[in-house]
PDB file of N, CA and C in Angstrom:
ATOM      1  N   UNK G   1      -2.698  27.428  44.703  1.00 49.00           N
ATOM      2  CA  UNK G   1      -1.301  27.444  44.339  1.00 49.00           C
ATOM      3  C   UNK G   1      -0.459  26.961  45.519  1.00 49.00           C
ATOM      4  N   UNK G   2       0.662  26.557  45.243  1.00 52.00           N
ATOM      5  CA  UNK G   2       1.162  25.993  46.302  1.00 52.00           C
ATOM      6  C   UNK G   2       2.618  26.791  46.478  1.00 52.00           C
ATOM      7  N   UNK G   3       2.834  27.434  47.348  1.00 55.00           N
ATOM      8  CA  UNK G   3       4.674  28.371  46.915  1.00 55.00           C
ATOM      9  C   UNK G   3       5.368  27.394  47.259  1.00 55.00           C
ATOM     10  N   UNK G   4       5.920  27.236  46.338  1.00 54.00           N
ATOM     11  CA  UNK G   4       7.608  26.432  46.322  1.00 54.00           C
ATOM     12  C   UNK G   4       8.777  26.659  47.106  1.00 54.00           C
ATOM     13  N   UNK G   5       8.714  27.954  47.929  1.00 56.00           N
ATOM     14  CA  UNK G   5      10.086  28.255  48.686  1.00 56.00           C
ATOM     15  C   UNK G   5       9.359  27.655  49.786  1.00 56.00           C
ATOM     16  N   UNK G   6       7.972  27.969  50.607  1.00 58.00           N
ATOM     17  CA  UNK G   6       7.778  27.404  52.108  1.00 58.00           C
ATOM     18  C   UNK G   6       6.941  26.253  51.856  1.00 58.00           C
ATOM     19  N   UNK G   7       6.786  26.021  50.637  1.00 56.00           N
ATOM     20  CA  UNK G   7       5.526  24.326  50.766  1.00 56.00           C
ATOM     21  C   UNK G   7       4.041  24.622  51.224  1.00 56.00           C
ATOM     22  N   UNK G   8       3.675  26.298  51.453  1.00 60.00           N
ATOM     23  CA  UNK G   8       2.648  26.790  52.141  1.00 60.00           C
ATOM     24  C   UNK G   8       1.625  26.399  50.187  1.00 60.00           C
ATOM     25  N   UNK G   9       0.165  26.070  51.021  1.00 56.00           N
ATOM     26  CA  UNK G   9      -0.801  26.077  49.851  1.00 56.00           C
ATOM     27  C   UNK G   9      -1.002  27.511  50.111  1.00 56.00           C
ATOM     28  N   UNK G  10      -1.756  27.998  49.308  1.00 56.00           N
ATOM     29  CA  UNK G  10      -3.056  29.453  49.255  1.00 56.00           C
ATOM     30  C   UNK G  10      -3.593  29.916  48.101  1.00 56.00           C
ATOM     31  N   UNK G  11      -4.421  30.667  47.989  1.00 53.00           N
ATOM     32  CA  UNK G  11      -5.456  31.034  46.932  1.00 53.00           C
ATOM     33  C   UNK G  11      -3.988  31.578  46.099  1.00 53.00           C
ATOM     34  N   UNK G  12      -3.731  32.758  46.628  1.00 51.00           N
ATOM     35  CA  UNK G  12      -2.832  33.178  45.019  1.00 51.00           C
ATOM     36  C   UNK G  12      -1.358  33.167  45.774  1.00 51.00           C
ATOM     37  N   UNK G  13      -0.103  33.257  45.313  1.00 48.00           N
ATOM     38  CA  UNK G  13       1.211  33.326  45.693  1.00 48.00           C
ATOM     39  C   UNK G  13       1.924  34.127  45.328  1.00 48.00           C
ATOM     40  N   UNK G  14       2.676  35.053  46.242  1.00 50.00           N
ATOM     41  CA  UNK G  14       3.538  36.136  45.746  1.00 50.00           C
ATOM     42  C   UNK G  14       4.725  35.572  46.727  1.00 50.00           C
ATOM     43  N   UNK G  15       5.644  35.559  45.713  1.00 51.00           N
ATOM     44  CA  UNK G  15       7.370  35.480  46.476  1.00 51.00           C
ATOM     45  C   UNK G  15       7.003  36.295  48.244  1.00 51.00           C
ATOM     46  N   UNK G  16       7.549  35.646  48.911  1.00 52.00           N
ATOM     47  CA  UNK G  16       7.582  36.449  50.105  1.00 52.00           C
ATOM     48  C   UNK G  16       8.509  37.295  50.356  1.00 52.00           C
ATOM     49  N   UNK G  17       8.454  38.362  51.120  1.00 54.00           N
ATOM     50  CA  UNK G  17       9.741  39.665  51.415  1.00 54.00           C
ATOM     51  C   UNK G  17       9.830  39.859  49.779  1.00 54.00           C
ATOM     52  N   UNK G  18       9.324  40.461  48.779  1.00 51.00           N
ATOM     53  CA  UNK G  18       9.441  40.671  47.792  1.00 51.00           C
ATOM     54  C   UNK G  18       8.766  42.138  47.757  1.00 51.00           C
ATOM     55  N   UNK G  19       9.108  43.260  46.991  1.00 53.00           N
ATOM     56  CA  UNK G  19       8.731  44.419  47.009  1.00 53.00           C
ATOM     57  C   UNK G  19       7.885  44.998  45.863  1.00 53.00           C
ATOM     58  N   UNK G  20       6.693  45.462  46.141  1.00 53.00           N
ATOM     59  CA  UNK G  20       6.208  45.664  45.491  1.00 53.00           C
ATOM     60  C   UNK G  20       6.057  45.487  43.447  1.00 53.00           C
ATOM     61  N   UNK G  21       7.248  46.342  43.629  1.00 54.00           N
ATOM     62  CA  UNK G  21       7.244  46.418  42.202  1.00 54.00           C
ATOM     63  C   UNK G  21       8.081  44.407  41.223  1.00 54.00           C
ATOM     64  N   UNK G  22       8.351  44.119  42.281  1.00 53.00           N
ATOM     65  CA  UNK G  22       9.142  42.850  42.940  1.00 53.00           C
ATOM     66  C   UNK G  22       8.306  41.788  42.179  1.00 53.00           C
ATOM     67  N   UNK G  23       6.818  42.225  43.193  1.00 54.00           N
ATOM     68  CA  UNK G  23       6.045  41.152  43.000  1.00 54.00           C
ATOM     69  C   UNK G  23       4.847  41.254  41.392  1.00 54.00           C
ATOM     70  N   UNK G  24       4.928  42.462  41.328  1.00 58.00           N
ATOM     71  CA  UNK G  24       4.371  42.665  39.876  1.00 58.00           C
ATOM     72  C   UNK G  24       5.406  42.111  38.734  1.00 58.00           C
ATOM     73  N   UNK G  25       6.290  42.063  39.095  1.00 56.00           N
ATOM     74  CA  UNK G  25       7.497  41.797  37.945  1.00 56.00           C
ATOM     75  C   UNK G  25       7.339  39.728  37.898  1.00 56.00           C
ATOM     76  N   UNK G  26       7.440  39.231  39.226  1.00 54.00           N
ATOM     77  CA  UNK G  26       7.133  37.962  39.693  1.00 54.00           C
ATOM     78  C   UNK G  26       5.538  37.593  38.348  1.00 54.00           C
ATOM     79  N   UNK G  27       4.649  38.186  38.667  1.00 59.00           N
ATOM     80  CA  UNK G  27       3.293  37.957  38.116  1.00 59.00           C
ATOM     81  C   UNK G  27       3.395  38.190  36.538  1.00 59.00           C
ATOM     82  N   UNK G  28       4.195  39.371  36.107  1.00 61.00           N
ATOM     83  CA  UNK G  28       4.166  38.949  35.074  1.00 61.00           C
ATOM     84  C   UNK G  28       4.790  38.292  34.033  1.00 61.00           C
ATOM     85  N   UNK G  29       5.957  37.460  34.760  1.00 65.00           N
ATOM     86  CA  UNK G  29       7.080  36.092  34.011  1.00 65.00           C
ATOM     87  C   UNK G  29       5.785  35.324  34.477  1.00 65.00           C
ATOM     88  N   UNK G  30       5.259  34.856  35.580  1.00 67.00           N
ATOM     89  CA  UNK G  30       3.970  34.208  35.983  1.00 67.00           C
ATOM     90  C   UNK G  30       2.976  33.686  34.377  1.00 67.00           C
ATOM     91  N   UNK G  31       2.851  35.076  34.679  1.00 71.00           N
ATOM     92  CA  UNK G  31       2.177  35.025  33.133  1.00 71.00           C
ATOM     93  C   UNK G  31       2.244  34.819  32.014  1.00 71.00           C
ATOM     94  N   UNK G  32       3.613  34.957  31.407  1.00 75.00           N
ATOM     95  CA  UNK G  32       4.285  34.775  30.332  1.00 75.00           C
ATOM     96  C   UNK G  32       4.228  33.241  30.321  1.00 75.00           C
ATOM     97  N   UNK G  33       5.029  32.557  31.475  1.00 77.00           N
ATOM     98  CA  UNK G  33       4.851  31.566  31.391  1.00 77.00           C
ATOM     99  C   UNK G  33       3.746  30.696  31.472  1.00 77.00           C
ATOM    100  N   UNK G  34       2.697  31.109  31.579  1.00 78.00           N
ATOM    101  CA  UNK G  34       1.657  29.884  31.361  1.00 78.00           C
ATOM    102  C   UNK G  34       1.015  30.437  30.130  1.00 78.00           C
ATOM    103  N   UNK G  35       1.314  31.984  29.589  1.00 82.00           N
ATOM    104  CA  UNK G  35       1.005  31.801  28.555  1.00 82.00           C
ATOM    105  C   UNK G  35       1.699  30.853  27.182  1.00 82.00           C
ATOM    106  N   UNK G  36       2.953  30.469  27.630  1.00 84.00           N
ATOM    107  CA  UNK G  36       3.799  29.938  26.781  1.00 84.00           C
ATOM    108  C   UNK G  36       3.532  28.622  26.706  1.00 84.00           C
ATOM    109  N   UNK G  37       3.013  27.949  28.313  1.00 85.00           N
ATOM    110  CA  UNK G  37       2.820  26.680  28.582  1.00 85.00           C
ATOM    111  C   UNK G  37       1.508  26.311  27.446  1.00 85.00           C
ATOM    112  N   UNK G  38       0.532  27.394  27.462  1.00 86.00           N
ATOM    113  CA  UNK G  38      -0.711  27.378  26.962  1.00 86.00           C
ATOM    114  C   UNK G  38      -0.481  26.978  25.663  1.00 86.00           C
ATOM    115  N   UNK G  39       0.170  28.300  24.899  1.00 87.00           N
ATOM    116  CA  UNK G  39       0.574  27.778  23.383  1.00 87.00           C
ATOM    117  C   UNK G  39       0.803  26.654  23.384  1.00 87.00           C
ATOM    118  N   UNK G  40       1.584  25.984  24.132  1.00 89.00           N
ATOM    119  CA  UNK G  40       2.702  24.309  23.813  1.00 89.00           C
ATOM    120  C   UNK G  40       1.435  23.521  23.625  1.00 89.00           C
ATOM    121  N   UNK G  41       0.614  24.050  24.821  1.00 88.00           N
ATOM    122  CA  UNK G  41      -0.592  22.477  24.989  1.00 88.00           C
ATOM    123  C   UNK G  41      -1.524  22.772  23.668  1.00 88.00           C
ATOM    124  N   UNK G  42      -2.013  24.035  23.391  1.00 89.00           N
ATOM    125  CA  UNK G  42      -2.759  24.306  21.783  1.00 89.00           C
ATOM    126  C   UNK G  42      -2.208  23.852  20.489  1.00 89.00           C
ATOM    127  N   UNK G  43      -0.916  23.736  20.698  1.00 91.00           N
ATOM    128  CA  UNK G  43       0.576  23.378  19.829  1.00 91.00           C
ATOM    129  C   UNK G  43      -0.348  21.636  19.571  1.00 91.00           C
ATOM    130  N   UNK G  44       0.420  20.983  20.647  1.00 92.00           N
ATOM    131  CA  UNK G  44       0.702  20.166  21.033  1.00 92.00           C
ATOM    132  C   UNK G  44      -1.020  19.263  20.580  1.00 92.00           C
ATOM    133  N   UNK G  45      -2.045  19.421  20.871  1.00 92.00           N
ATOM    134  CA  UNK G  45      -3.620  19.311  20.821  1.00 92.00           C
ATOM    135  C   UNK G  45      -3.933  19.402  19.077  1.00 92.00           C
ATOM    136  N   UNK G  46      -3.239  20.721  18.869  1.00 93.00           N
ATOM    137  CA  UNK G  46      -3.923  20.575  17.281  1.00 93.00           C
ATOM    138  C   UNK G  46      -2.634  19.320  16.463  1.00 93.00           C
ATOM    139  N   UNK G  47      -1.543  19.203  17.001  1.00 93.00           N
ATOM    140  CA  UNK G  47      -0.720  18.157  15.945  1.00 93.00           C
ATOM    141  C   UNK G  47      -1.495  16.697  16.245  1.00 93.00           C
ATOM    142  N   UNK G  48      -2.291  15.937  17.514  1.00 92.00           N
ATOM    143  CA  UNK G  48      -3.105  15.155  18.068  1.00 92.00           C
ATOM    144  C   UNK G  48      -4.287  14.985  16.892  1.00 92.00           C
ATOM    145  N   UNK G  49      -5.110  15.877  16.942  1.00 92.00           N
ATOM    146  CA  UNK G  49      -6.541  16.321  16.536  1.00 92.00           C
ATOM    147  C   UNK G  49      -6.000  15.849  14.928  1.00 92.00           C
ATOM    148  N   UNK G  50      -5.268  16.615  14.426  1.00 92.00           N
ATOM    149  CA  UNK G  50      -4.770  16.580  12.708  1.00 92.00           C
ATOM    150  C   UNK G  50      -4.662  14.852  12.286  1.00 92.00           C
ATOM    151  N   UNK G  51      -3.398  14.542  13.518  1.00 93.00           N
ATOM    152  CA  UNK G  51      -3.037  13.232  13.265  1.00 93.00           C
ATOM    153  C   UNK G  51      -4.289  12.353  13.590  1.00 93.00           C
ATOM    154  N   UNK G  52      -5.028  12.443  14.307  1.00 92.00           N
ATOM    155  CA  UNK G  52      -6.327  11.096  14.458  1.00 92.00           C
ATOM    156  C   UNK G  52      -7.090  11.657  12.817  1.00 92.00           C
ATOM    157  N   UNK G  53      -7.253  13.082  12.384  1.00 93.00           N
ATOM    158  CA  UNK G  53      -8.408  13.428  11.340  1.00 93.00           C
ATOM    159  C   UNK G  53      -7.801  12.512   9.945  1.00 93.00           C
ATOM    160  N   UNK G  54      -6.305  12.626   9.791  1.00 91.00           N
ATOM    161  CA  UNK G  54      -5.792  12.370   8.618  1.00 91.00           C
ATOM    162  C   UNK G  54      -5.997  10.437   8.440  1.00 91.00           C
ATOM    163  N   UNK G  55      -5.864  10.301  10.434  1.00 91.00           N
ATOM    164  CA  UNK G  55      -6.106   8.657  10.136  1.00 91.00           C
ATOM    165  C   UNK G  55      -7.260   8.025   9.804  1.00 91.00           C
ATOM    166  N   UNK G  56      -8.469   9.027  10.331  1.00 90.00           N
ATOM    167  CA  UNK G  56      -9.688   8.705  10.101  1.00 90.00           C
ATOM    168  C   UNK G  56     -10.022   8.789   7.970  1.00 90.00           C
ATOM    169  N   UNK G  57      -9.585   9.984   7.768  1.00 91.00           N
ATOM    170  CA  UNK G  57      -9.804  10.071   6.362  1.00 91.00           C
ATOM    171  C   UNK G  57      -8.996   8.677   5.198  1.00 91.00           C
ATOM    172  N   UNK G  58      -7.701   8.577   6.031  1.00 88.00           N
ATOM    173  CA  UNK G  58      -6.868   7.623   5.034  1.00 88.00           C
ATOM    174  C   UNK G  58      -8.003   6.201   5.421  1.00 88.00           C
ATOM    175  N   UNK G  59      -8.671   6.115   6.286  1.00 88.00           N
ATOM    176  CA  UNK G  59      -9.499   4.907   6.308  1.00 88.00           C
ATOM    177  C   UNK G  59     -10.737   4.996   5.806  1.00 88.00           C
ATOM    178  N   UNK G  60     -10.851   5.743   5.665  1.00 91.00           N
ATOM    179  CA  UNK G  60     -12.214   5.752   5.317  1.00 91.00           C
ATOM    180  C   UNK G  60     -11.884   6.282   3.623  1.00 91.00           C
ATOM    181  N   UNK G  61     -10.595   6.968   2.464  1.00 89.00           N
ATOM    182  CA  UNK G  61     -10.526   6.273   1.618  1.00 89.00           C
ATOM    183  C   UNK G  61     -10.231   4.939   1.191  1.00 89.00           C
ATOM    184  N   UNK G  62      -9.792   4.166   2.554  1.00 86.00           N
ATOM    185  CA  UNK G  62      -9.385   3.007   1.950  1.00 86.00           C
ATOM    186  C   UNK G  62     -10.290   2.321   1.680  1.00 86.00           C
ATOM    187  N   UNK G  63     -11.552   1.929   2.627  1.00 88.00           N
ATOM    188  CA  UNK G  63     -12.874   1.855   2.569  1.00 88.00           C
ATOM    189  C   UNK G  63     -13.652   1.535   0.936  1.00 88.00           C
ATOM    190  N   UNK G  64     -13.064   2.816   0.922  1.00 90.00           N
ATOM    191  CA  UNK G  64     -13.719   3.388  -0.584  1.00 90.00           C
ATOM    192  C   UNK G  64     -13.511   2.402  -1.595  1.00 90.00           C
ATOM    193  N   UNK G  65     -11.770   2.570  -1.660  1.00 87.00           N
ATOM    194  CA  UNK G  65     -10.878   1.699  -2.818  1.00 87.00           C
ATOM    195  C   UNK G  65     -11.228   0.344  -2.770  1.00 87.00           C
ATOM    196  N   UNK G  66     -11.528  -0.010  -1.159  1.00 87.00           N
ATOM    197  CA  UNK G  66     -11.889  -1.373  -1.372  1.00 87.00           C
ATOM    198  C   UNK G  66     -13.417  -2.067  -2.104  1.00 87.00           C
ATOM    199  N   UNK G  67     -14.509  -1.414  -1.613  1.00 88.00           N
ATOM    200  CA  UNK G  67     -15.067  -0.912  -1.823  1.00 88.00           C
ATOM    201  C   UNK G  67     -15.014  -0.967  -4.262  1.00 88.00           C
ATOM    202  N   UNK G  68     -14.627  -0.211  -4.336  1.00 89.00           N
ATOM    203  CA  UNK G  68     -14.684  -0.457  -5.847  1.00 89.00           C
ATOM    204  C   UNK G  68     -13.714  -1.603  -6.254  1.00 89.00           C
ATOM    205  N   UNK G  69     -12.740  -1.819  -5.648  1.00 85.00           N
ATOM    206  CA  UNK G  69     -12.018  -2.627  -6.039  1.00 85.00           C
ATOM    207  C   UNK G  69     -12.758  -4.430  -5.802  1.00 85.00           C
ATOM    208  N   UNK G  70     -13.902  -4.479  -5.242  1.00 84.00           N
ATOM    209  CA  UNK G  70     -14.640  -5.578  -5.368  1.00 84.00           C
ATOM    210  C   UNK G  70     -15.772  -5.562  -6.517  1.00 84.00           C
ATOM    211  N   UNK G  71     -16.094  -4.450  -6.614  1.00 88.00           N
ATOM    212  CA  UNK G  71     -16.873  -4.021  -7.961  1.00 88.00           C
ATOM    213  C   UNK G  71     -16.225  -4.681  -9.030  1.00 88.00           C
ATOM    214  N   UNK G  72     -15.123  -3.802  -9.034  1.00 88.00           N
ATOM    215  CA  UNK G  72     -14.398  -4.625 -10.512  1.00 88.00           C
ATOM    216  C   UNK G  72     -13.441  -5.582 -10.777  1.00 88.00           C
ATOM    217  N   UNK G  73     -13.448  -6.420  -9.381  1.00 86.00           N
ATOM    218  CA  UNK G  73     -12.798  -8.092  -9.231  1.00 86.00           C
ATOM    219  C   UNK G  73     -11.129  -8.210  -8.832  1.00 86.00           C
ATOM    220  N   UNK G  74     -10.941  -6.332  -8.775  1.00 87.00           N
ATOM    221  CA  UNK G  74      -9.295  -6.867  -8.637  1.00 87.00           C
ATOM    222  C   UNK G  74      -8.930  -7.004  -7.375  1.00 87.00           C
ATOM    223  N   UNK G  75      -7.635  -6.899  -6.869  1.00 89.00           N
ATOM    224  CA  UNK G  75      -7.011  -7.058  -5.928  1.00 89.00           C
ATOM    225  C   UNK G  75      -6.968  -5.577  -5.709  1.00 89.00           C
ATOM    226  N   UNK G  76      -6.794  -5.296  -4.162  1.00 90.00           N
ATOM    227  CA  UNK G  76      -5.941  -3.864  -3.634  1.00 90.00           C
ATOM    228  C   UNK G  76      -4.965  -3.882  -2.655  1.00 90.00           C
ATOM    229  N   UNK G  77      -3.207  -3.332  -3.765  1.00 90.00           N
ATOM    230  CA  UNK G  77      -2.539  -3.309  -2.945  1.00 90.00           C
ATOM    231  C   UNK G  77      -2.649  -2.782  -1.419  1.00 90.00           C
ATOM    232  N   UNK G  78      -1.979  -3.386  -0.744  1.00 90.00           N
ATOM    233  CA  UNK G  78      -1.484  -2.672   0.669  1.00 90.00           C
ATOM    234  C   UNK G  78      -0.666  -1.426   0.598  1.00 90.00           C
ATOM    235  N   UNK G  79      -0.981  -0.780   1.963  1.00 87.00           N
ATOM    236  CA  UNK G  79       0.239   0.226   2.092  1.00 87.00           C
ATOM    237  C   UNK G  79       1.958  -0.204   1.200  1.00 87.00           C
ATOM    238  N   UNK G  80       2.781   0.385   0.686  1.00 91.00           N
ATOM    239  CA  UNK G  80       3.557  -0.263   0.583  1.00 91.00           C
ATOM    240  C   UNK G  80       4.298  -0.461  -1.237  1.00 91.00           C
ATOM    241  N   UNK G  81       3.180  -0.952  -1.277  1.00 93.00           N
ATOM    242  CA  UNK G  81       2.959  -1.905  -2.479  1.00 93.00           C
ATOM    243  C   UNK G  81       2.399  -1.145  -3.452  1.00 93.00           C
ATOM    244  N   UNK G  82       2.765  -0.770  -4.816  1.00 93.00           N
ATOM    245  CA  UNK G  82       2.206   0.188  -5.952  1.00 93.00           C
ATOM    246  C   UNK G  82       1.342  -0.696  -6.871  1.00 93.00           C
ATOM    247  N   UNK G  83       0.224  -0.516  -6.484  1.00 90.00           N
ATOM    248  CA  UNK G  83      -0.977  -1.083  -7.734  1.00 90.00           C
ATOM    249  C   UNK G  83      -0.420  -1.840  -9.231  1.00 90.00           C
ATOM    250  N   UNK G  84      -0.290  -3.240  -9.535  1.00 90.00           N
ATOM    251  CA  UNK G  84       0.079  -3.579 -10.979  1.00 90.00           C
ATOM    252  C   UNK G  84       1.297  -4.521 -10.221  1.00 90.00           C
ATOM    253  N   UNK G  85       1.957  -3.884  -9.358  1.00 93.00           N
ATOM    254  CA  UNK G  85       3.350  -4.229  -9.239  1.00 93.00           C
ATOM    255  C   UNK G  85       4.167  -5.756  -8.082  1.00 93.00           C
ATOM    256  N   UNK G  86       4.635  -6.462  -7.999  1.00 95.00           N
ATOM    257  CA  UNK G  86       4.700  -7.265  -6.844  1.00 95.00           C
ATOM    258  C   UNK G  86       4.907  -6.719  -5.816  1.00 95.00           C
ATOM    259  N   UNK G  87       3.934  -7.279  -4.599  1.00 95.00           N
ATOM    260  CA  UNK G  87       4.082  -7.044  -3.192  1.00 95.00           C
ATOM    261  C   UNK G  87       3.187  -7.379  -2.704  1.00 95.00           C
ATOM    262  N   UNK G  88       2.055  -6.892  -1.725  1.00 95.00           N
ATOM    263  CA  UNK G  88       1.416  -7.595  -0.915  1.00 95.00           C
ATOM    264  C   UNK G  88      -0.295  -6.938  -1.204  1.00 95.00           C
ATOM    265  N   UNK G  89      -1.316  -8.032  -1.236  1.00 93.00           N
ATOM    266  CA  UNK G  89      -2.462  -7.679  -1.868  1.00 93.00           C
ATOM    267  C   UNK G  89      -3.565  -7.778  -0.688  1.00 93.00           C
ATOM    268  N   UNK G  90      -4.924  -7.319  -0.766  1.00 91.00           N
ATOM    269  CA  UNK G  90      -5.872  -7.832  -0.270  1.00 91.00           C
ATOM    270  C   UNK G  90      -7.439  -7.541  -1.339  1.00 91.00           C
ATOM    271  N   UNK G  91      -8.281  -8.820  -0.818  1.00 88.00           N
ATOM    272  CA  UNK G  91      -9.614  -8.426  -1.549  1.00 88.00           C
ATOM    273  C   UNK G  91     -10.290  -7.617  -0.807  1.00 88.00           C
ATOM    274  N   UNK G  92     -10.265  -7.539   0.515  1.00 84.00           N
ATOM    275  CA  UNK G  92     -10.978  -6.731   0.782  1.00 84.00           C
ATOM    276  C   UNK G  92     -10.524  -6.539   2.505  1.00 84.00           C
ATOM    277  N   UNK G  93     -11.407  -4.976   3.272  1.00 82.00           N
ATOM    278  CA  UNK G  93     -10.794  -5.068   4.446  1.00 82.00           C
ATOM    279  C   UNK G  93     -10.030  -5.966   5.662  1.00 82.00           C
ATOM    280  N   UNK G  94     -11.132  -7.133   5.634  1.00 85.00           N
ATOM    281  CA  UNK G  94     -10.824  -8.297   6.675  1.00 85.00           C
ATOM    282  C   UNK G  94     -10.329  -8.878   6.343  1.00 85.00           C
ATOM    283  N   UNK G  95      -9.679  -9.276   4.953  1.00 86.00           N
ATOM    284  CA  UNK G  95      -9.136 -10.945   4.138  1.00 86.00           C
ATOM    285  C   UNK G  95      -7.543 -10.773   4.795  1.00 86.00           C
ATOM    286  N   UNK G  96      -7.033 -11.687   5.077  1.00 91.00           N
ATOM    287  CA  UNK G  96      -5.570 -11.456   4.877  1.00 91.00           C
ATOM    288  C   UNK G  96      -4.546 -11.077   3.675  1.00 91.00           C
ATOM    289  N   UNK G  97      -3.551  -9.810   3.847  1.00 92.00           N
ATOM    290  CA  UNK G  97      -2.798 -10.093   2.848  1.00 92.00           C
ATOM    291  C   UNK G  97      -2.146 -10.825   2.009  1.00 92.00           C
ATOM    292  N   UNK G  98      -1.617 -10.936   0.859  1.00 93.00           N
ATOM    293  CA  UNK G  98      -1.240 -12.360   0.217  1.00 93.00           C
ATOM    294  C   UNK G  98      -0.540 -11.201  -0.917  1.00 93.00           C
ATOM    295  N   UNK G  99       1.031 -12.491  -0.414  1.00 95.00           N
ATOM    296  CA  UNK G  99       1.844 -11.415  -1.256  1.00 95.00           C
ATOM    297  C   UNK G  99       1.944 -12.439  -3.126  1.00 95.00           C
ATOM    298  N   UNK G 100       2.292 -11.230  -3.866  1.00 94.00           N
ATOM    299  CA  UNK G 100       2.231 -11.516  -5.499  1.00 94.00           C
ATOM    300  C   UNK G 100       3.298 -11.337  -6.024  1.00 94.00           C
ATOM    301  N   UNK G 101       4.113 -11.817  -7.139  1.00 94.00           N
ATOM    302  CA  UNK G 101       4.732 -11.478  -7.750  1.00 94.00           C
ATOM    303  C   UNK G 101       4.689 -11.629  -8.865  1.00 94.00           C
ATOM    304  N   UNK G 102       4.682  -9.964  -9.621  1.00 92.00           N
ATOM    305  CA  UNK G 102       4.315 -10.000 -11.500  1.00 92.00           C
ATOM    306  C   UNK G 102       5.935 -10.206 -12.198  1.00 92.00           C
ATOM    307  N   UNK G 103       5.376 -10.848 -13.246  1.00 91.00           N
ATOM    308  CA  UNK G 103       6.596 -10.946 -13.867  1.00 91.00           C
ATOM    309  C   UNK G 103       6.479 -11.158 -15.234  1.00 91.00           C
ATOM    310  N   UNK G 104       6.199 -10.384 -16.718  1.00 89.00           N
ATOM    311  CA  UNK G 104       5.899 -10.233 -17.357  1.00 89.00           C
ATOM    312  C   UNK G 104       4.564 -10.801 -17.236  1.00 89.00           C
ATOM    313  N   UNK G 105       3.322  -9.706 -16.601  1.00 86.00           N
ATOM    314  CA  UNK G 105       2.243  -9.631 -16.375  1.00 86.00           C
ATOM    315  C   UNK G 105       1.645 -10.993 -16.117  1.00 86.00           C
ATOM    316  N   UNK G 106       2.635 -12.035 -15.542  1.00 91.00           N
ATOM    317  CA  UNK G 106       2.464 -12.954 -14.735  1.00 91.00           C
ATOM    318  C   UNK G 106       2.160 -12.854 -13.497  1.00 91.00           C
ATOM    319  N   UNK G 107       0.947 -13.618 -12.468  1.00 90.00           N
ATOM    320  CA  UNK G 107       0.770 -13.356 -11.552  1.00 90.00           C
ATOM    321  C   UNK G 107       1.506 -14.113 -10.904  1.00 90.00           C
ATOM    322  N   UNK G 108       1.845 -14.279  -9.815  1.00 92.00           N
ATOM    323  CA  UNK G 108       2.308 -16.037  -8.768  1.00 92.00           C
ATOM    324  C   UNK G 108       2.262 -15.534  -7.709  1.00 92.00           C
ATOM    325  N   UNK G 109       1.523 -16.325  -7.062  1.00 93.00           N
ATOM    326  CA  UNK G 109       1.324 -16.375  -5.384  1.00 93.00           C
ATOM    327  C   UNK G 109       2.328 -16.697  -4.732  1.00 93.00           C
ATOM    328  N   UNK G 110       2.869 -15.862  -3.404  1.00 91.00           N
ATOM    329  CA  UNK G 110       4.072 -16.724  -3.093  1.00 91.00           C
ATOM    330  C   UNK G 110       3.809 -16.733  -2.003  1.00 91.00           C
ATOM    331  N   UNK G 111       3.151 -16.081  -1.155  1.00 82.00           N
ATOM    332  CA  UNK G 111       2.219 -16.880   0.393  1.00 82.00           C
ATOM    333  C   UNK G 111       0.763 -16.181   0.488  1.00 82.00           C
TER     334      UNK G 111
END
């Protein structure tokens, strides 16, 4: 630990000229606070952990969709874009998007 009033390092740190009951009172805001710090980082770790799990799952249904959606010859919209409807398509993971526009169940390519 390093005390902040003299810049001195040492194994543990108690306020200096501090009185007994002083320094128990010191140790346990001490404590509070890294227990609080602790929560933030457990906080903070599980919103991390959730957000990579949910990205891993949304890919690996997309996978899927693509995946059947070559089975049965159609297109799969992109993020974005509602299945049937104009906006932006792909055949499959690697192809580039290519946007559509329906128009009485007309298809047309427009790039």
């Amino acid at each position: 630990f390093i005390n902040h009033i003299t810049g001195e390092a040492s194994e543990s740190y108690c306020a200096p000229r501090l009185k007994c009951s002083e320094k128990s009172h010191w140790h346990a805001c001490k404590d509070k606070d890294l227990k609080n710090k602790e929560r933030a980082v457990i906080s903070m770790q599980k919103m991390v952990r959730g957000k990579i799990e949910r990205s891993y799952v949304r890919k690996k249904q997309r996978r899927c969709m693509f995946r059947l959606a070559a089975e049965s010859g159609v297109l799969l919209a992109c993020e974005g874009t509602i299945q049937g409807e104009s906006g932006w398509y792909q055949r499959n993971e690697n192809s580039l998007p290519v946007c559509y526009k329906v128009h009485n169940d007309m298809w047309t390519r427009i790039c």
